Amino acid sequence: MRVGLVLLLAIAAFPAKAQDAETLTSDDDLTAYCLGVNRQLAERFRQMQLWGCGKAAAMEWCRQAKASAPEAMRARERLVIRFANELTRKGLLDIERPPDSRARLTQIVADGSTDAAACFNPKGDRDEPACERLQRCAEAEQRVGQ
């Protein structure tokens, strides 16, 4: 009985192993990438709410964009939460993961943020390859739900 109890306590003391770095699927990579994209887009919509549009008729587009920004920001924040939850459920965000695995996942998230910033930059210079890479997130967004 004591041996069984000691064995049970020993097993309980060791944390469950998260997925290995080598077992990251392409879906996991895409989920992490889209997490970064949506995090960046949510921040862009937050910044749009701070725009000063003026009263000129030519600035109507600005006032409309500013008015729609809060809901767009909330939608992107919901997607950020869903993507983060999916990675968490798989154990990919666990602190116990190997440092190289965490670094890889962090880099994928950063790549998504960088592509979103390059595609939707404030100067209006679109990076077309980055915009094309963002299209991969449409399927992932459907998978996690809007």
CSV table of C-alpha atoms in Angstrom, one decimal:
chain,number,residue,atom,x,y,z
A,1,MET,CA,0.0,0.0,0.0
A,2,ARG,CA,2.8,2.4,0.9
A,3,VAL,CA,4.6,1.7,-2.3
A,4,GLY,CA,1.5,2.5,-4.3
A,5,LEU,CA,0.9,5.7,-2.4
A,6,VAL,CA,4.6,6.8,-2.9
A,7,LEU,CA,4.3,5.9,-6.6
A,8,LEU,CA,1.1,7.9,-6.9
A,9,LEU,CA,2.6,10.9,-5.2
A,10,ALA,CA,5.7,10.7,-7.4
A,11,ILE,CA,3.6,10.7,-10.6
A,12,ALA,CA,1.5,13.6,-9.3
A,13,ALA,CA,4.6,15.6,-8.5
A,14,PHE,CA,5.8,15.6,-12.1
A,15,PRO,CA,4.0,17.9,-14.5
A,16,ALA,CA,2.4,16.6,-17.6
A,17,LYS,CA,4.6,16.9,-20.6
A,18,ALA,CA,3.5,19.3,-23.2
A,19,GLN,CA,3.7,18.5,-26.9
A,20,ASP,CA,7.3,18.2,-28.2
A,21,ALA,CA,8.7,21.0,-30.4
A,22,GLU,CA,8.9,18.4,-33.2
A,23,THR,CA,5.2,17.6,-33.0
A,24,LEU,CA,4.0,21.1,-33.9
A,25,THR,CA,1.6,20.7,-36.7
A,26,SER,CA,1.1,23.1,-39.6
A,27,ASP,CA,-2.3,23.9,-37.9
A,28,ASP,CA,-0.4,24.9,-34.7
A,29,ASP,CA,2.0,27.1,-36.7
A,30,LEU,CA,-1.0,28.7,-38.5
A,31,THR,CA,-2.8,29.2,-35.2
A,32,ALA,CA,0.3,30.9,-33.7
A,33,TYR,CA,0.7,33.1,-36.8
A,34,CYS,CA,-2.9,34.2,-36.8
A,35,LEU,CA,-2.7,34.9,-33.1
A,36,GLY,CA,0.0,37.5,-34.0
A,37,VAL,CA,-1.9,38.8,-36.9
A,38,ASN,CA,-5.1,39.4,-34.9
A,39,ARG,CA,-3.2,40.9,-32.0
A,40,GLN,CA,-1.7,43.5,-34.3
A,41,LEU,CA,-5.0,44.2,-36.0
A,42,ALA,CA,-6.8,44.6,-32.7
A,43,GLU,CA,-4.1,47.2,-31.8
A,44,ARG,CA,-4.6,49.0,-35.1
A,45,PHE,CA,-8.4,49.2,-34.5
A,46,ARG,CA,-7.7,50.5,-31.0
A,47,GLN,CA,-5.5,53.3,-32.5
A,48,MET,CA,-8.2,54.2,-35.1
A,49,GLN,CA,-10.4,55.2,-32.2
A,50,LEU,CA,-8.0,57.9,-31.4
A,51,TRP,CA,-8.0,59.5,-34.8
A,52,GLY,CA,-9.0,63.2,-35.1
A,53,CYS,CA,-11.1,63.3,-38.3
A,54,GLY,CA,-12.3,66.9,-38.4
A,55,LYS,CA,-15.6,68.0,-39.8
A,56,ALA,CA,-14.7,68.4,-43.5
A,57,ALA,CA,-16.9,66.5,-45.9
A,58,ALA,CA,-13.8,64.9,-47.4
A,59,MET,CA,-13.1,63.2,-44.0
A,60,GLU,CA,-16.3,61.3,-43.9
A,61,TRP,CA,-14.4,58.1,-44.6
A,62,CYS,CA,-12.3,58.8,-41.5
A,63,ARG,CA,-15.4,59.3,-39.3
A,64,GLN,CA,-17.0,56.1,-40.6
A,65,ALA,CA,-13.8,54.1,-40.0
A,66,LYS,CA,-13.5,55.6,-36.5
A,67,ALA,CA,-17.1,54.7,-35.7
A,68,SER,CA,-16.7,51.1,-36.8
A,69,ALA,CA,-13.3,50.6,-35.1
A,70,PRO,CA,-14.6,49.5,-31.6
A,71,GLU,CA,-16.6,46.6,-32.9
A,72,ALA,CA,-13.8,45.6,-35.3
A,73,MET,CA,-11.4,45.7,-32.4
A,74,ARG,CA,-13.6,43.5,-30.2
A,75,ALA,CA,-14.0,41.0,-33.0
A,76,ARG,CA,-10.2,40.8,-33.4
A,77,GLU,CA,-9.8,40.5,-29.6
A,78,ARG,CA,-12.2,37.6,-29.5
A,79,LEU,CA,-10.1,35.9,-32.2
A,80,VAL,CA,-6.9,36.5,-30.2
A,81,ILE,CA,-8.5,34.8,-27.2
A,82,ARG,CA,-9.7,31.9,-29.3
A,83,PHE,CA,-6.3,31.3,-30.9
A,84,ALA,CA,-4.6,31.6,-27.6
A,85,ASN,CA,-7.1,29.2,-26.0
A,86,GLU,CA,-6.4,26.7,-28.8
A,87,LEU,CA,-2.7,26.8,-28.3
A,88,THR,CA,-3.2,26.6,-24.5
A,89,ARG,CA,-5.4,23.5,-24.8
A,90,LYS,CA,-2.6,21.8,-26.7
A,91,GLY,CA,-0.1,22.8,-24.1
A,92,LEU,CA,1.9,24.9,-26.5
A,93,LEU,CA,2.0,28.0,-24.3
A,94,ASP,CA,3.1,26.1,-21.2
A,95,ILE,CA,6.1,27.5,-19.4
A,96,GLU,CA,7.5,24.0,-19.0
A,97,ARG,CA,8.0,23.6,-22.8
A,98,PRO,CA,11.6,23.6,-23.9
A,99,PRO,CA,13.1,27.1,-24.4
A,100,ASP,CA,13.7,26.4,-28.1
A,101,SER,CA,10.1,25.4,-28.7
A,102,ARG,CA,8.8,28.5,-26.9
A,103,ALA,CA,11.2,30.6,-28.9
A,104,ARG,CA,10.0,29.1,-32.1
A,105,LEU,CA,6.3,29.7,-31.2
A,106,THR,CA,7.1,33.2,-30.1
A,107,GLN,CA,8.8,33.9,-33.4
A,108,ILE,CA,5.8,32.6,-35.4
A,109,VAL,CA,3.5,34.9,-33.4
A,110,ALA,CA,5.9,37.8,-34.1
A,111,ASP,CA,6.0,36.9,-37.8
A,112,GLY,CA,2.2,37.2,-37.9
A,113,SER,CA,2.3,40.6,-36.2
A,114,THR,CA,5.1,41.8,-38.5
A,115,ASP,CA,3.1,40.8,-41.6
A,116,ALA,CA,0.0,42.5,-40.4
A,117,ALA,CA,1.9,45.7,-39.7
A,118,ALA,CA,3.6,45.5,-43.1
A,119,CYS,CA,0.3,45.0,-44.9
A,120,PHE,CA,-1.7,47.6,-43.0
A,121,ASN,CA,0.9,50.2,-42.3
A,122,PRO,CA,0.0,53.8,-41.5
A,123,LYS,CA,1.9,55.2,-44.5
A,124,GLY,CA,-0.2,53.3,-46.9
A,125,ASP,CA,2.7,51.3,-48.4
A,126,ARG,CA,1.3,47.8,-48.7
A,127,ASP,CA,3.7,44.9,-48.6
A,128,GLU,CA,1.8,42.6,-51.0
A,129,PRO,CA,3.6,39.4,-50.1
A,130,ALA,CA,2.8,40.0,-46.5
A,131,CYS,CA,-0.8,40.7,-47.4
A,132,GLU,CA,-0.9,37.4,-49.3
A,133,ARG,CA,0.4,35.5,-46.3
A,134,LEU,CA,-2.4,37.0,-44.2
A,135,GLN,CA,-4.9,35.3,-46.4
A,136,ARG,CA,-4.0,32.0,-44.7
A,137,CYS,CA,-5.8,33.2,-41.6
A,138,ALA,CA,-9.2,33.2,-43.2
A,139,GLU,CA,-9.5,29.4,-42.9
A,140,ALA,CA,-8.0,29.4,-39.3
A,141,GLU,CA,-10.5,32.1,-38.2
A,142,GLN,CA,-13.4,29.9,-39.5
A,143,ARG,CA,-11.9,26.9,-37.6
A,144,VAL,CA,-11.8,28.7,-34.2
A,145,GLY,CA,-15.1,30.6,-34.9
A,146,GLN,CA,-15.8,34.3,-35.2
